[in-house]
Amino acid sequence: MINYSFSTILMTFLASNLIIVLITMCFRHEKILLSVGYKVIAVFLALTLLRVLFPFELPFSRNLYLPTALSAIVVLIRHPFIKPGGFPISLWTVCEVVWIVGFFIKLRIWYKENGDIRRYRRRYGVDITNQEPYRSILAEVCGKRRNRFRVLRVPCLDSPRLMGCFRPTILLPEEELSREELYYTFRHETFHHYHHDILIKRGVKFLCTVYWWNPASKKLQEQLEQILEMRVDEAVTGRDQLAVRKYMSSIIHIMEILRLRKQALEETTASMMSGNDTEMQRRFRMLCSQGEKSNRPAFLALIVVVIGIYLGSYMYTVEADYDVKFITKDTTETNDNYYAVLNEDNTYSIYWGEIFIEYTETLEYYPSDIPIYNK
């Protein structure tokens, strides 16, 4: 049976953060990143997202019991201190309420930011889609692919950007760019659209809004941003070293003329120059290292470790060890008993004496002789 509980959330938290730590190590150590490749890192990132999206215990999962000290902390978190109206409230209940409230606050902030961006674009953007040389360059870049792009010139941009999933708009700074710079800018932003990167970013942003309390969420967004940029860099240049040099030269020149700009638009956009100077240098090194042989032992080791963490997090679930001696019905009057109470909705409340342990839909993980009482 598929179960959802405090233990499954704990296991999800541990597994996802372990994988995020490994991904972070790959990004910080460029030799590992260059030898393993960003595409493998993208697979790791996808596994992290899958684990967070499915925080459940599967029928074949086995329990791993925590030490006594940690188990006591879990009991404290899940023990109901008050029962207003018969509804038990524990520290875990409070955490769930804070989680939900925080989610709606974050969702509201995200909605407001998107609204501010749309209003800024409508108010200050100048449509230059049909002006030359923008129209002809865009037509050349799109080729036979569908061209639904609008081009706006917007003040205070720190970088050319793409907005919109279904009605894509390329935002350009007020400064004049050369024809070659416009060519590579349009190639970069259109590839973001054709690869559905804005949609991917929104999906990950929503997921990180749900798990706003997880310290790995922010790091996950940052690393996804870099992976998407690396993928587009490779698609734009096509492993052509001459194209790589021209592309890098265009980015560097745009960075120079916009270097003093503060980032005005960030959320739900894709930027040609996403990241700080260190991250840009990493992107350039990835472009220059295309075609080099990967470090096969490091590649295989990372694959084994990450997949092992992912699968192991479903095979095993961390549980508190209450270290209770199970007894029969005849001795349930003592204070050391461990018993179940059948609720009206056919779930069970598990108690250890006066201490509430958990709610569960099944007793399959408990001994067959556990005392059961009707509520």
Short mmCIF file of C-alpha atoms in Angstrom, two decimals:
data_model
loop_
_atom_site.label_atom_id
_atom_site.label_comp_id
_atom_site.label_asym_id
_atom_site.label_seq_id
_atom_site.Cartn_x
_atom_site.Cartn_y
_atom_site.Cartn_z
CA MET A 1 0.00 0.00 0.00
CA ILE A 2 1.17 3.53 -0.79
CA ASN A 3 1.46 5.59 2.41
CA TYR A 4 2.05 9.27 3.14
CA SER A 5 3.25 10.28 6.59
CA PHE A 6 5.80 12.25 8.57
CA SER A 7 8.33 9.49 7.89
CA THR A 8 7.87 9.68 4.10
CA ILE A 9 8.34 13.46 4.19
CA LEU A 10 11.49 12.97 6.26
CA MET A 11 12.84 10.40 3.78
CA THR A 12 12.04 12.67 0.83
CA PHE A 13 13.83 15.57 2.54
CA LEU A 14 16.93 13.47 3.24
CA ALA A 15 17.15 11.90 -0.23
CA SER A 16 16.48 15.09 -2.24
CA ASN A 17 18.99 17.10 -0.22
CA LEU A 18 21.66 14.42 -0.58
CA ILE A 19 21.29 14.52 -4.37
CA ILE A 20 21.31 18.34 -4.33
CA VAL A 21 24.56 18.26 -2.34
CA LEU A 22 26.12 16.00 -4.99
CA ILE A 23 24.90 18.27 -7.81
CA THR A 24 26.30 21.31 -5.97
CA MET A 25 29.66 19.57 -5.63
CA CYS A 26 29.67 18.91 -9.38
CA PHE A 27 29.00 22.59 -10.10
CA ARG A 28 31.63 23.83 -7.67
CA HIS A 29 34.35 21.51 -8.95
CA GLU A 30 34.65 22.34 -12.62
CA LYS A 31 36.84 19.32 -13.41
CA ILE A 32 33.98 17.06 -12.32
CA LEU A 33 31.42 19.14 -14.22
CA LEU A 34 33.52 19.14 -17.39
CA SER A 35 34.33 15.44 -17.20
CA VAL A 36 30.82 14.27 -16.32
CA GLY A 37 28.86 16.72 -18.47
CA TYR A 38 25.89 18.96 -17.76
CA LYS A 39 23.45 16.49 -19.36
CA VAL A 40 24.20 13.92 -16.64
CA ILE A 41 23.72 16.65 -14.02
CA ALA A 42 20.35 17.40 -15.64
CA VAL A 43 19.35 13.75 -15.13
CA PHE A 44 20.31 14.04 -11.45
CA LEU A 45 18.20 17.17 -11.20
CA ALA A 46 15.24 15.37 -12.78
CA LEU A 47 15.54 12.55 -10.23
CA THR A 48 15.48 15.13 -7.43
CA LEU A 49 12.29 16.66 -8.82
CA LEU A 50 10.66 13.23 -9.17
CA ARG A 51 11.53 12.38 -5.57
CA VAL A 52 10.06 15.63 -4.28
CA LEU A 53 6.92 15.19 -6.41
CA PHE A 54 6.29 11.70 -5.03
CA PRO A 55 6.94 11.75 -1.25
CA PHE A 56 5.26 8.42 -0.55
CA GLU A 57 6.13 5.01 0.86
CA LEU A 58 5.68 2.09 -1.54
CA PRO A 59 4.42 -1.43 -0.66
CA PHE A 60 7.91 -2.96 -0.85
CA SER A 61 9.52 -0.34 1.44
CA ARG A 62 11.25 -1.48 4.61
CA ASN A 63 11.73 0.47 7.80
CA LEU A 64 15.02 1.82 9.09
CA TYR A 65 14.70 2.76 12.75
CA LEU A 66 16.28 5.89 14.18
CA PRO A 67 18.42 5.83 17.33
CA THR A 68 16.61 6.31 20.64
CA ALA A 69 17.55 10.01 21.00
CA LEU A 70 16.27 10.91 17.52
CA SER A 71 13.19 8.75 18.01
CA ALA A 72 12.37 10.71 21.17
CA ILE A 73 12.48 13.92 19.11
CA VAL A 74 10.06 12.45 16.56
CA VAL A 75 7.69 11.40 19.37
CA LEU A 76 7.86 14.94 20.77
CA ILE A 77 7.06 16.45 17.36
CA ARG A 78 4.10 14.14 16.78
CA HIS A 79 2.67 14.06 20.29
CA PRO A 80 -0.62 16.03 20.51
CA PHE A 81 -0.33 18.58 23.32
CA ILE A 82 -3.88 19.89 23.04
CA LYS A 83 -7.13 18.50 21.61
CA PRO A 84 -9.57 21.36 20.96
CA GLY A 85 -12.90 19.91 19.90
CA GLY A 86 -11.37 16.45 20.02
CA PHE A 87 -8.91 17.28 17.22
CA PRO A 88 -5.32 16.51 18.30
CA ILE A 89 -2.78 19.27 17.63
CA SER A 90 0.93 18.48 17.73
CA LEU A 91 4.08 20.31 16.65
CA TRP A 92 3.77 18.44 13.35
CA THR A 93 0.24 19.81 12.94
CA VAL A 94 1.59 23.32 13.49
CA CYS A 95 4.35 22.67 10.92
CA GLU A 96 1.76 21.54 8.37
CA VAL A 97 -0.30 24.70 8.93
CA VAL A 98 2.83 26.89 8.59
CA TRP A 99 3.73 24.96 5.42
CA ILE A 100 0.33 25.64 3.84
CA VAL A 101 0.23 29.29 4.90
CA GLY A 102 3.79 29.82 3.64
CA PHE A 103 2.88 28.24 0.31
CA PHE A 104 0.00 30.65 -0.28
CA ILE A 105 2.15 33.62 0.76
CA LYS A 106 4.90 32.57 -1.67
CA LEU A 107 2.30 31.97 -4.38
CA ARG A 108 0.89 35.47 -3.84
CA ILE A 109 4.37 37.02 -4.05
CA TRP A 110 5.08 35.11 -7.26
CA TYR A 111 1.78 36.24 -8.77
CA LYS A 112 2.51 39.87 -7.84
CA GLU A 113 6.02 39.72 -9.32
CA ASN A 114 4.66 38.34 -12.59
CA GLY A 115 2.03 41.09 -12.66
CA ASP A 116 4.68 43.76 -12.07
CA ILE A 117 6.78 42.37 -14.93
CA ARG A 118 3.83 42.34 -17.34
CA ARG A 119 2.87 45.92 -16.41
CA TYR A 120 6.48 47.09 -16.79
CA ARG A 121 6.69 45.53 -20.23
CA ARG A 122 3.37 47.02 -21.39
CA ARG A 123 4.20 50.45 -20.01
CA TYR A 124 7.76 50.90 -21.21
CA GLY A 125 8.21 48.37 -24.01
CA VAL A 126 8.45 49.62 -27.62
CA ASP A 127 7.40 47.09 -30.28
CA ILE A 128 10.12 46.82 -32.94
CA THR A 129 9.10 43.42 -34.36
CA ASN A 130 8.47 44.72 -37.89
CA GLN A 131 11.41 47.08 -37.98
CA GLU A 132 14.67 46.28 -39.75
CA PRO A 133 17.05 44.63 -39.16
CA TYR A 134 15.09 42.84 -36.42
CA ARG A 135 12.45 41.32 -38.70
CA SER A 136 14.86 39.88 -41.25
CA ILE A 137 17.29 38.53 -38.63
CA LEU A 138 14.46 36.89 -36.70
CA ALA A 139 13.11 35.33 -39.89
CA GLU A 140 16.58 34.00 -40.70
CA VAL A 141 17.00 32.52 -37.21
CA CYS A 142 13.58 30.85 -37.14
CA GLY A 143 13.86 29.48 -40.67
CA LYS A 144 11.06 27.00 -41.31
CA ARG A 145 10.07 26.86 -37.64
CA ARG A 146 7.03 28.72 -36.44
CA ASN A 147 7.76 32.40 -35.88
CA ARG A 148 5.35 33.91 -33.36
CA PHE A 149 7.90 36.10 -31.63
CA ARG A 150 7.44 39.73 -30.73
CA VAL A 151 10.47 41.93 -30.17
CA LEU A 152 10.30 44.78 -27.65
CA ARG A 153 12.91 47.34 -26.69
CA VAL A 154 12.69 47.82 -22.92
CA PRO A 155 14.74 50.19 -20.73
CA CYS A 156 16.82 49.09 -17.73
CA LEU A 157 17.49 45.54 -18.92
CA ASP A 158 20.71 43.91 -17.78
CA SER A 159 20.45 41.32 -20.57
CA PRO A 160 18.26 40.33 -23.52
CA ARG A 161 15.42 38.16 -22.25
CA LEU A 162 12.58 35.89 -23.32
CA MET A 163 9.10 36.05 -21.78
CA GLY A 164 5.97 34.01 -22.34
CA CYS A 165 5.32 30.32 -23.00
CA PHE A 166 2.67 30.55 -25.73
CA ARG A 167 3.12 34.14 -26.97
CA PRO A 168 6.91 34.53 -26.73
CA THR A 169 8.37 38.01 -26.51
CA ILE A 170 12.06 38.82 -26.86
CA LEU A 171 13.07 41.83 -24.76
CA LEU A 172 16.07 43.86 -25.93
CA PRO A 173 17.89 46.66 -24.07
CA GLU A 174 17.81 50.21 -25.42
CA GLU A 175 21.46 50.06 -26.48
CA GLU A 176 22.10 49.32 -30.15
CA LEU A 177 23.47 45.85 -30.91
CA SER A 178 25.35 44.84 -34.01
CA ARG A 179 23.79 42.53 -36.58
CA GLU A 180 25.94 39.60 -35.39
CA GLU A 181 25.01 40.27 -31.75
CA LEU A 182 21.33 40.40 -32.68
CA TYR A 183 21.71 37.16 -34.65
CA TYR A 184 23.15 35.24 -31.70
CA THR A 185 20.77 36.92 -29.26
CA PHE A 186 17.75 35.81 -31.31
CA ARG A 187 19.17 32.31 -31.75
CA HIS A 188 19.67 32.03 -28.00
CA GLU A 189 16.22 33.27 -27.01
CA THR A 190 14.35 31.33 -29.73
CA PHE A 191 16.09 28.12 -28.67
CA HIS A 192 14.84 28.76 -25.13
CA HIS A 193 11.32 28.87 -26.56
CA TYR A 194 11.66 25.82 -28.79
CA HIS A 195 13.06 23.84 -25.85
CA HIS A 196 10.13 24.96 -23.62
CA ASP A 197 12.54 26.38 -21.03
CA ILE A 198 10.10 29.00 -19.72
CA LEU A 199 7.53 26.28 -19.06
CA ILE A 200 10.17 24.16 -17.31
CA LYS A 201 11.24 27.12 -15.16
CA ARG A 202 7.65 27.82 -14.17
CA GLY A 203 7.09 24.19 -13.23
CA VAL A 204 10.21 24.10 -11.08
CA LYS A 205 9.34 27.49 -9.59
CA PHE A 206 5.91 26.17 -8.57
CA LEU A 207 7.47 23.04 -7.09
CA CYS A 208 9.95 25.13 -5.11
CA THR A 209 7.06 27.33 -3.98
CA VAL A 210 5.32 24.24 -2.59
CA TYR A 211 8.52 23.18 -0.80
CA TRP A 212 9.52 26.72 0.17
CA TRP A 213 10.88 25.55 3.53
CA ASN A 214 13.42 23.22 1.92
CA PRO A 215 16.87 24.88 1.81
CA ALA A 216 17.62 22.91 -1.35
CA SER A 217 14.85 24.68 -3.30
CA LYS A 218 16.80 27.86 -4.05
CA LYS A 219 19.89 25.90 -5.02
CA LEU A 220 17.76 23.69 -7.27
CA GLN A 221 16.44 26.73 -9.15
CA GLU A 222 19.92 28.21 -9.58
CA GLN A 223 21.36 24.97 -10.93
CA LEU A 224 18.43 24.41 -13.27
CA GLU A 225 19.02 27.90 -14.67
CA GLN A 226 22.64 27.08 -15.42
CA ILE A 227 21.81 23.72 -17.00
CA LEU A 228 19.23 25.30 -19.30
CA GLU A 229 21.73 27.96 -20.35
CA MET A 230 24.43 25.36 -21.05
CA ARG A 231 22.00 23.35 -23.15
CA VAL A 232 21.06 26.41 -25.22
CA ASP A 233 24.73 27.44 -25.59
CA GLU A 234 25.49 24.07 -27.16
CA ALA A 235 22.39 24.20 -29.39
CA VAL A 236 23.23 27.72 -30.64
CA THR A 237 26.85 26.96 -31.55
CA GLY A 238 26.31 23.42 -32.80
CA ARG A 239 29.83 22.37 -31.67
CA ASP A 240 31.30 24.68 -34.36
CA GLN A 241 34.41 26.31 -32.88
CA LEU A 242 34.10 29.38 -35.13
CA ALA A 243 30.49 29.85 -34.03
CA VAL A 244 31.60 29.36 -30.41
CA ARG A 245 34.11 32.23 -30.71
CA LYS A 246 31.61 34.56 -32.36
CA TYR A 247 28.90 33.64 -29.84
CA MET A 248 31.19 34.19 -26.86
CA SER A 249 32.42 37.48 -28.32
CA SER A 250 28.81 38.69 -28.71
CA ILE A 251 27.95 37.81 -25.11
CA ILE A 252 31.08 39.51 -23.75
CA HIS A 253 30.38 42.70 -25.68
CA ILE A 254 26.75 42.83 -24.52
CA MET A 255 27.92 42.24 -20.95
CA GLU A 256 30.35 45.15 -21.25
CA ILE A 257 27.75 47.67 -22.41
CA LEU A 258 25.20 46.50 -19.84
CA ARG A 259 27.53 45.66 -16.94
CA LEU A 260 26.24 48.45 -14.68
CA ARG A 261 22.61 47.49 -15.09
CA LYS A 262 20.71 45.98 -12.21
CA GLN A 263 18.50 43.04 -13.03
CA ALA A 264 14.97 44.38 -13.54
CA LEU A 265 13.21 41.24 -14.74
CA GLU A 266 14.00 37.85 -13.29
CA GLU A 267 11.08 35.55 -12.60
CA THR A 268 9.65 33.44 -15.45
CA THR A 269 12.13 34.82 -17.98
CA ALA A 270 15.08 33.26 -19.75
CA SER A 271 18.20 35.41 -19.96
CA MET A 272 21.08 35.18 -22.38
CA MET A 273 23.53 36.16 -19.62
CA SER A 274 22.04 34.40 -16.63
CA GLY A 275 24.31 34.10 -13.61
CA ASN A 276 27.27 35.93 -12.15
CA ASP A 277 30.77 36.24 -13.65
CA THR A 278 31.89 32.87 -12.26
CA GLU A 279 28.89 31.11 -13.76
CA MET A 280 29.47 32.81 -17.13
CA GLN A 281 33.08 31.65 -17.08
CA ARG A 282 31.86 28.11 -16.38
CA ARG A 283 29.49 28.29 -19.37
CA PHE A 284 32.33 29.46 -21.60
CA ARG A 285 34.59 26.65 -20.42
CA MET A 286 31.81 24.13 -21.12
CA LEU A 287 31.51 25.52 -24.65
CA CYS A 288 35.27 25.34 -25.25
CA SER A 289 35.48 21.78 -23.89
CA GLN A 290 32.88 20.35 -26.26
CA GLY A 291 34.09 17.13 -27.82
CA GLU A 292 36.57 16.28 -25.05
CA LYS A 293 36.44 12.79 -23.61
CA SER A 294 34.62 12.41 -20.32
CA ASN A 295 36.06 10.82 -17.21
CA ARG A 296 34.34 7.45 -17.39
CA PRO A 297 35.10 6.26 -13.80
CA ALA A 298 33.77 9.53 -12.32
CA PHE A 299 30.74 9.33 -14.60
CA LEU A 300 29.89 5.77 -13.54
CA ALA A 301 30.55 6.45 -9.85
CA LEU A 302 28.20 9.44 -9.77
CA ILE A 303 25.50 7.55 -11.67
CA VAL A 304 25.66 4.63 -9.22
CA VAL A 305 25.62 6.88 -6.14
CA VAL A 306 22.73 9.11 -7.26
CA ILE A 307 20.54 6.28 -8.56
CA GLY A 308 21.37 4.34 -5.39
CA ILE A 309 20.17 7.26 -3.23
CA TYR A 310 17.01 7.65 -5.34
CA LEU A 311 16.01 3.97 -5.34
CA GLY A 312 17.17 3.43 -1.77
CA SER A 313 14.91 6.25 -0.56
CA TYR A 314 11.92 4.21 -1.80
CA MET A 315 13.23 0.84 -0.63
CA TYR A 316 13.75 2.08 2.91
CA THR A 317 11.81 4.52 5.09
CA VAL A 318 13.24 6.13 8.21
CA GLU A 319 10.98 5.48 11.21
CA ALA A 320 11.19 6.37 14.88
CA ASP A 321 12.03 3.39 17.11
CA TYR A 322 9.71 3.56 20.11
CA ASP A 323 11.32 0.49 21.67
CA VAL A 324 8.05 -0.69 23.13
CA LYS A 325 7.37 -4.22 24.39
CA PHE A 326 4.15 -5.31 22.77
CA ILE A 327 1.62 -6.83 25.13
CA THR A 328 -1.71 -8.62 24.88
CA LYS A 329 -5.24 -7.35 25.47
CA ASP A 330 -5.31 -8.79 28.96
CA THR A 331 -2.74 -6.26 30.15
CA THR A 332 -3.96 -3.16 28.36
CA GLU A 333 -4.86 -1.44 31.63
CA THR A 334 -1.18 -0.69 32.36
CA ASN A 335 0.42 2.56 31.30
CA ASP A 336 3.06 0.81 29.20
CA ASN A 337 0.68 -0.48 26.55
CA TYR A 338 0.85 0.04 22.86
CA TYR A 339 -2.55 -0.10 21.16
CA ALA A 340 -4.65 1.10 18.21
CA VAL A 341 -7.95 2.97 18.21
CA LEU A 342 -10.26 2.46 15.22
CA ASN A 343 -11.60 5.85 14.08
CA GLU A 344 -14.93 6.55 12.35
CA ASP A 345 -13.19 7.01 8.98
CA ASN A 346 -11.61 3.51 9.24
CA THR A 347 -8.16 4.89 10.04
CA TYR A 348 -6.23 3.95 13.17
CA SER A 349 -4.78 6.13 15.92
CA ILE A 350 -1.71 4.49 17.42
CA TYR A 351 -0.98 5.19 21.09
CA TRP A 352 1.79 4.31 23.49
CA GLY A 353 0.08 4.67 26.82
CA GLU A 354 -1.15 8.28 26.82
CA ILE A 355 1.21 9.32 24.02
CA PHE A 356 -0.24 9.58 20.53
CA ILE A 357 2.15 8.11 17.95
CA GLU A 358 0.53 8.44 14.53
CA TYR A 359 -2.48 8.05 12.28
CA THR A 360 -2.34 5.18 9.82
CA GLU A 361 -4.67 3.54 7.31
CA THR A 362 -3.27 0.07 7.86
CA LEU A 363 -1.80 -2.02 10.66
CA GLU A 364 0.30 -4.16 8.34
CA TYR A 365 3.51 -2.82 9.90
CA TYR A 366 2.32 -3.65 13.43
CA PRO A 367 2.18 -7.05 15.16
CA SER A 368 -1.02 -9.04 14.58
CA ASP A 369 -1.79 -9.12 18.32
CA ILE A 370 -1.82 -5.35 18.83
CA PRO A 371 -4.92 -4.39 20.86
CA ILE A 372 -7.59 -2.58 18.81
CA TYR A 373 -10.33 -0.45 20.37
CA ASN A 374 -13.33 1.31 18.85
CA LYS A 375 -13.45 5.06 19.33
#
